[in-house]
């Protein structure tokens, strides 16, 4: 066997390729003769493993269906230096968990976002990136803990549960208007996108009349944070939208100080920490993060969960027979094809990861989509099984950065799946090709054509 070794950067990555020449006799040099008739059965040697070839994660085929490639990447090298992406691709479950626990792995990545802004848009960026620097997801301990604690009580499952009846009513009302049985529609536009926006805006305290502007700004902020903004004009629009969103929420906070309502902002203000452990400016900055995250992740979770059920009729039948499986179906959708493919981190200092030397300032792509299908952690990981019974997936993250909105996403996605399973027995996919938004981070369909 011959071995080919390549150095991809100062971090060494070794790739082994088996020589595929036929078996030869070590004495004569001839190929081995065929087995004689009636001889003992010849054991066919296993075919040599195909050499691993790295692919760009935004290649259209990989973006549309990433799991086959991610499985091969994880099996080849669960901690892989990618010169193509200029980052470590961490795909093994154990290795990714190590990163989520390691103090040397930093969540601060506002500076790289700033570095990506075209020179002509930099003058608009200073205030916008100051706002992003106050997002808890871009802060490490102890700052992250200090910022997060002001929301902890309101995002707890018991607090979110107060809105269950409202979410169920809103879900049924929206489906009644937009999803008439027998009608052809788009589940993304009809329910998955507008419902989380409606529910979160109601919880945050945004008046219905302000909804269009509020969610437009959020969408453009998403373009910036998720890397969809590429041209200078797009960056300028996104940066200004973040500033507009911050101004709007700052004004809403002032209104709620003067006139509290039954909403998230009023509840946090009543806790007495704003202006003490956390400044009002920091509070408003975090509200822009909540507003951005409140719709996007939940929308994608709804769509991906429904798609998985429709593509696995036996699992849909199991949930219809026993609706108590709905929460487990949502969890399995998070593992099997969740709304987020990865998160990005930076090495704060040199450290060792699975025998690899990670250097300070190196980027790490923590590919949860691959870790959630690691056979070392999940039996039959490529099967969608609503009875799996494990919520130990990494779809919501882990540890200090576990998604603070997980209970909200579970509530809204569970309500939609429950109503569709119970009340839409004719729900079916239309025979159309699905298009996925090009994104390193998100796993999001542009549309899901169905017959209700």
XYZ file of C-alpha atoms in Angstrom:
452
model
C 0.000 0.000 0.000
C 1.307 3.427 -0.853
C 0.623 6.433 1.322
C 0.156 9.995 0.131
C 0.702 12.702 2.724
C -0.218 16.331 2.164
C 0.288 19.402 4.333
C -2.678 21.743 3.953
C -1.292 24.554 6.149
C 0.873 24.895 9.208
C -1.585 22.443 10.811
C -0.795 19.027 9.296
C -3.583 16.935 7.809
C -2.698 13.412 6.582
C -4.759 11.648 3.928
C -4.201 7.952 3.144
C -5.005 6.548 -0.300
C -4.836 2.795 -0.921
C -3.033 1.623 -4.076
C -5.658 -0.194 -6.127
C -3.286 -2.464 -8.126
C -4.289 -6.178 -8.258
C -2.850 -8.810 -5.909
C 0.451 -10.206 -7.190
C 2.539 -13.223 -6.317
C 5.528 -12.052 -4.275
C 7.771 -14.650 -6.023
C 6.782 -14.529 -9.737
C 5.257 -11.059 -9.825
C 2.237 -12.429 -11.693
C -1.358 -11.759 -10.826
C -2.952 -14.499 -8.744
C -4.677 -17.228 -10.815
C -8.382 -17.919 -10.433
C -9.419 -20.465 -7.847
C -9.529 -24.062 -9.061
C -12.948 -25.681 -9.539
C -14.476 -27.292 -6.440
C -11.897 -25.603 -4.241
C -12.921 -23.936 -1.030
C -14.848 -20.696 -1.668
C -12.522 -17.832 -2.373
C -12.860 -14.910 0.048
C -13.238 -11.708 -1.908
C -11.154 -8.974 -0.294
C -13.038 -5.889 0.805
C -12.939 -3.100 -1.708
C -10.487 -0.401 -0.670
C -12.105 2.696 0.748
C -12.547 5.457 -1.776
C -10.218 8.389 -1.142
C -11.819 11.307 0.647
C -12.234 14.449 -1.426
C -13.120 17.673 0.332
C -16.017 19.676 -1.046
C -17.130 23.260 -0.547
C -19.937 23.348 2.015
C -21.906 25.781 -0.130
C -21.630 23.617 -3.229
C -25.287 23.448 -4.395
C -25.439 19.648 -4.116
C -23.910 19.632 -0.616
C -26.112 22.522 0.510
C -29.235 20.708 -0.729
C -28.378 17.382 0.935
C -25.350 17.701 3.203
C -25.602 14.517 5.220
C -23.882 12.008 2.944
C -20.890 14.288 2.573
C -20.833 15.229 6.270
C -20.927 11.555 7.224
C -17.930 10.836 4.993
C -16.077 13.867 6.375
C -16.727 12.765 9.958
C -15.687 9.181 9.208
C -12.536 10.391 7.439
C -11.450 12.908 10.037
C -13.739 14.235 12.814
C -11.376 17.177 13.381
C -10.316 18.260 9.897
C -8.304 21.299 8.903
C -9.912 22.730 5.768
C -7.696 25.006 3.722
C -10.732 25.563 1.501
C -12.764 27.048 4.373
C -9.761 28.269 6.388
C -11.225 26.595 9.451
C -11.276 23.415 11.492
C -14.361 21.354 10.619
C -15.393 19.568 13.816
C -17.912 16.836 12.961
C -17.557 14.145 15.649
C -20.024 14.263 18.540
C -17.404 13.772 21.274
C -15.023 16.284 19.697
C -17.762 18.882 19.261
C -18.875 18.434 22.868
C -15.277 19.044 23.923
C -15.305 22.339 22.021
C -18.589 23.434 23.600
C -17.076 22.863 27.042
C -13.580 24.227 26.407
C -12.765 27.728 27.730
C -10.232 28.038 24.896
C -13.072 28.027 22.336
C -14.530 31.508 22.043
C -17.945 32.613 20.749
C -16.728 36.161 20.032
C -16.918 36.651 16.263
C -18.079 40.226 15.745
C -14.655 41.239 14.454
C -14.666 38.649 11.629
C -18.122 39.887 10.630
C -16.781 43.420 10.599
C -13.801 42.343 8.494
C -16.194 40.993 5.842
C -17.901 44.355 5.303
C -16.911 46.023 1.986
C -14.736 49.089 2.452
C -17.440 51.406 1.100
C -19.904 50.324 3.799
C -17.521 50.632 6.759
C -18.670 54.140 7.651
C -22.151 52.753 8.383
C -20.859 49.850 10.419
C -19.519 51.247 13.686
C -22.824 51.574 15.539
C -24.281 48.402 14.025
C -21.356 46.274 15.151
C -21.482 47.908 18.561
C -25.037 46.527 18.797
C -23.897 43.056 17.702
C -21.172 43.117 20.362
C -23.957 43.218 22.961
C -25.577 40.011 21.700
C -25.023 37.341 24.319
C -24.251 34.718 21.635
C -21.142 36.734 20.717
C -19.856 36.950 24.288
C -17.906 34.520 26.468
C -18.024 34.069 30.229
C -18.348 36.004 32.451
C -20.004 38.576 30.170
C -22.272 35.959 28.584
C -23.549 34.770 31.963
C -24.191 38.334 33.143
C -26.179 39.214 30.011
C -28.097 35.950 29.865
C -29.279 35.934 33.465
C -31.689 38.851 32.956
C -33.716 36.692 30.521
C -33.297 33.330 32.206
C -36.557 33.334 34.157
C -38.736 34.568 31.294
C -37.389 31.976 28.851
C -37.757 29.053 31.240
C -40.197 26.360 30.109
C -42.618 27.116 32.949
C -42.827 30.777 31.896
C -43.166 29.955 28.203
C -45.943 27.512 29.102
C -48.185 30.439 30.026
C -48.501 31.149 26.304
C -49.500 27.629 25.290
C -53.211 28.407 24.924
C -52.464 31.538 22.890
C -50.044 29.655 20.615
C -52.554 26.868 20.032
C -55.341 29.345 19.215
C -53.095 31.324 16.874
C -51.928 28.144 15.146
C -55.437 26.846 14.548
C -56.721 30.260 13.424
C -53.870 30.752 10.944
C -54.239 27.244 9.528
C -58.003 27.694 9.215
C -57.474 30.813 7.095
C -54.527 29.661 5.005
C -54.623 25.865 4.869
C -58.053 24.841 3.614
C -58.189 21.020 3.261
C -57.643 20.011 -0.348
C -56.007 23.329 -1.236
C -52.469 23.505 -2.609
C -50.208 25.845 -0.696
C -46.714 26.574 0.616
C -46.227 25.567 4.232
C -43.346 28.053 4.602
C -45.361 31.111 3.535
C -48.703 29.904 4.911
C -47.693 29.004 8.462
C -44.013 28.353 9.261
C -42.810 31.895 8.645
C -45.758 34.043 9.821
C -46.763 32.089 12.939
C -43.506 32.377 14.950
C -43.294 36.035 13.922
C -46.847 36.665 15.150
C -46.338 34.820 18.430
C -42.937 36.322 19.207
C -44.037 39.860 18.357
C -47.038 39.419 20.658
C -44.786 38.139 23.456
C -42.211 40.880 22.946
C -44.939 43.550 22.939
C -44.658 44.796 19.322
C -48.025 46.238 18.186
C -49.516 44.411 15.218
C -49.442 47.580 13.098
C -45.642 47.729 13.459
C -45.155 44.112 12.417
C -44.211 44.634 8.728
C -41.374 47.067 9.470
C -40.227 45.088 12.487
C -39.890 41.820 10.558
C -38.368 43.483 7.495
C -35.563 44.834 9.687
C -35.112 41.384 11.238
C -34.814 39.746 7.832
C -32.122 42.183 6.760
C -30.244 41.680 10.032
C -30.339 37.985 9.201
C -28.691 38.737 5.860
C -25.801 40.324 7.748
C -25.377 37.742 10.522
C -25.872 34.678 8.305
C -23.664 35.925 5.508
C -26.314 36.442 2.828
C -25.320 40.089 2.356
C -22.556 40.203 -0.244
C -22.738 43.465 -2.163
C -22.031 46.890 -0.649
C -25.669 47.944 -1.106
C -26.847 44.827 0.745
C -24.459 45.487 3.613
C -25.610 49.095 3.904
C -29.261 47.965 4.013
C -28.527 45.339 6.663
C -26.450 47.645 8.830
C -29.103 50.378 8.721
C -31.831 47.830 9.486
C -29.998 46.763 12.632
C -29.731 50.393 13.726
C -33.454 50.924 12.978
C -34.361 47.831 14.968
C -32.261 48.992 17.915
C -33.871 52.452 17.852
C -37.352 50.959 17.677
C -36.778 48.599 20.601
C -35.133 51.323 22.698
C -38.294 53.389 22.278
C -40.455 50.375 23.156
C -38.450 49.849 26.355
C -39.073 53.482 27.346
C -42.793 53.006 26.722
C -42.898 49.884 28.882
C -41.077 51.624 31.727
C -43.815 54.237 31.724
C -46.687 51.862 31.005
C -45.970 48.140 31.689
C -47.909 45.500 29.763
C -48.167 41.712 29.834
C -45.110 41.114 27.674
C -41.457 40.080 27.786
C -39.987 43.582 28.004
C -42.222 44.569 30.906
C -41.484 41.307 32.750
C -37.712 41.747 32.460
C -37.904 45.382 33.542
C -39.943 44.308 36.555
C -37.085 42.020 37.577
C -35.061 45.100 38.549
C -31.728 44.124 36.919
C -31.846 46.546 33.998
C -29.787 49.586 34.931
C -27.939 47.571 37.593
C -26.217 44.351 36.488
C -27.042 45.088 32.849
C -27.271 48.546 31.279
C -30.331 49.614 29.323
C -28.179 49.854 26.195
C -27.085 46.237 26.673
C -30.685 45.190 27.275
C -31.880 46.777 24.043
C -28.973 45.206 22.146
C -29.969 41.777 23.440
C -33.574 42.395 22.446
C -32.393 42.841 18.847
C -30.826 39.372 19.115
C -34.055 37.927 20.542
C -36.084 39.537 17.768
C -33.800 38.093 15.099
C -33.681 34.593 16.598
C -37.341 34.464 17.613
C -38.629 33.813 14.118
C -35.868 32.268 12.007
C -34.970 29.135 13.986
C -38.549 28.252 14.864
C -39.732 28.694 11.278
C -37.060 26.338 9.981
C -37.779 23.799 12.707
C -41.482 23.699 11.772
C -40.738 23.146 8.089
C -38.038 20.540 8.622
C -40.148 18.594 11.125
C -43.171 18.473 8.819
C -40.997 17.535 5.842
C -39.388 14.674 7.776
C -42.792 13.318 8.815
C -44.198 13.545 5.288
C -41.123 11.820 3.851
C -41.462 9.013 6.408
C -45.127 7.951 6.261
C -44.696 5.209 8.856
C -43.469 7.801 11.356
C -46.340 10.152 10.495
C -48.734 7.240 11.062
C -47.172 6.549 14.460
C -47.661 10.177 15.547
C -51.242 10.204 14.237
C -51.967 7.052 16.220
C -50.384 8.491 19.355
C -50.253 12.332 19.395
C -48.267 12.121 22.643
C -45.314 11.455 20.319
C -45.453 15.010 18.935
C -42.784 16.405 21.328
C -40.520 13.437 20.524
C -41.074 14.014 16.797
C -39.948 17.636 17.207
C -36.825 16.540 19.098
C -36.029 13.907 16.482
C -36.429 16.519 13.739
C -33.919 18.715 15.587
C -31.441 15.825 15.534
C -32.200 14.418 12.085
C -32.448 17.640 10.061
C -32.394 20.594 12.410
C -32.690 24.292 11.543
C -28.998 24.938 12.165
C -26.112 23.103 10.521
C -23.249 24.582 12.493
C -21.999 27.348 14.722
C -18.734 29.221 14.322
C -16.163 29.686 17.063
C -12.615 31.011 17.370
C -9.675 29.651 19.329
C -8.872 32.128 22.087
C -5.503 30.413 22.636
C -3.584 27.358 21.500
C -5.103 24.050 22.587
C -5.150 20.366 21.676
C -8.265 18.851 20.090
C -8.323 15.122 19.480
C -4.568 15.116 18.918
C -4.604 18.186 16.655
C -2.869 21.415 17.548
C -5.391 24.235 17.238
C -3.728 27.637 17.198
C -4.974 30.894 18.688
C -7.198 32.784 16.211
C -8.005 29.613 14.237
C -11.673 29.366 13.241
C -13.698 26.309 14.185
C -16.867 25.229 12.399
C -18.796 23.165 14.947
C -20.878 21.088 12.544
C -23.783 19.951 14.701
C -25.549 18.485 11.651
C -22.725 15.920 11.428
C -22.393 15.349 15.181
C -26.134 14.683 15.440
C -25.675 11.743 13.064
C -22.547 10.326 14.661
C -23.047 6.541 14.973
C -20.779 6.571 18.021
C -23.560 8.502 19.808
C -26.818 7.602 18.018
C -27.784 4.102 16.838
C -28.951 4.058 13.200
C -28.325 7.818 12.989
C -29.560 8.241 9.415
C -33.009 6.915 10.308
C -35.804 9.285 11.339
C -37.417 7.622 14.358
C -39.962 9.489 16.486
C -39.628 6.827 19.186
C -35.890 7.364 19.576
C -36.603 8.904 22.951
C -33.383 10.897 23.261
C -33.173 14.669 23.540
C -29.363 14.575 23.776
C -28.921 16.031 20.310
C -26.944 19.237 19.848
C -29.547 21.046 17.766
C -30.016 23.646 20.496
C -26.354 23.674 21.450
C -25.014 22.644 24.846
C -23.793 24.143 28.074
C -23.454 27.890 28.584
C -24.616 28.668 25.039
C -27.581 26.285 25.017
C -30.287 28.102 23.050
C -32.187 30.305 25.474
C -35.217 30.191 23.157
C -35.438 26.383 23.035
C -38.665 26.210 25.056
C -40.294 28.798 22.774
C -39.246 26.926 19.617
C -40.483 23.612 21.037
C -43.825 25.118 21.999
C -44.570 26.744 18.631
C -43.233 23.907 16.465
C -45.058 21.350 18.603
C -48.346 23.240 18.253
C -48.095 23.307 14.441
C -47.131 19.628 14.144
C -49.905 18.632 16.562
C -52.655 20.453 14.631
C -51.426 19.243 11.247
C -51.195 15.633 12.421
C -54.600 15.635 14.116
C -56.670 17.715 11.729
C -55.087 17.323 8.270
C -55.153 13.613 7.398
C -54.827 14.428 3.699
C -51.631 16.476 4.101
C -49.129 15.426 1.431
C -46.038 16.675 -0.349
C -46.331 17.843 -3.927
C -43.938 16.244 -6.362
C -41.673 19.254 -6.744
C -37.967 19.712 -6.199
C -37.107 21.466 -2.945
C -34.753 24.440 -2.885
C -32.640 25.164 0.190
C -31.337 28.609 1.046
C -27.552 28.773 0.499
C -26.142 29.116 4.009
C -23.272 27.673 5.997
C -25.246 28.073 9.213
C -28.948 27.591 8.518
C -30.874 24.636 7.113
C -33.833 26.419 5.579
C -36.205 25.578 2.718
C -37.303 28.421 0.495
C -40.747 26.786 0.124
C -42.553 23.547 0.978
C -45.351 22.948 -1.559
C -48.077 20.724 -0.064
C -51.686 19.736 -0.504
C -53.572 20.336 2.710
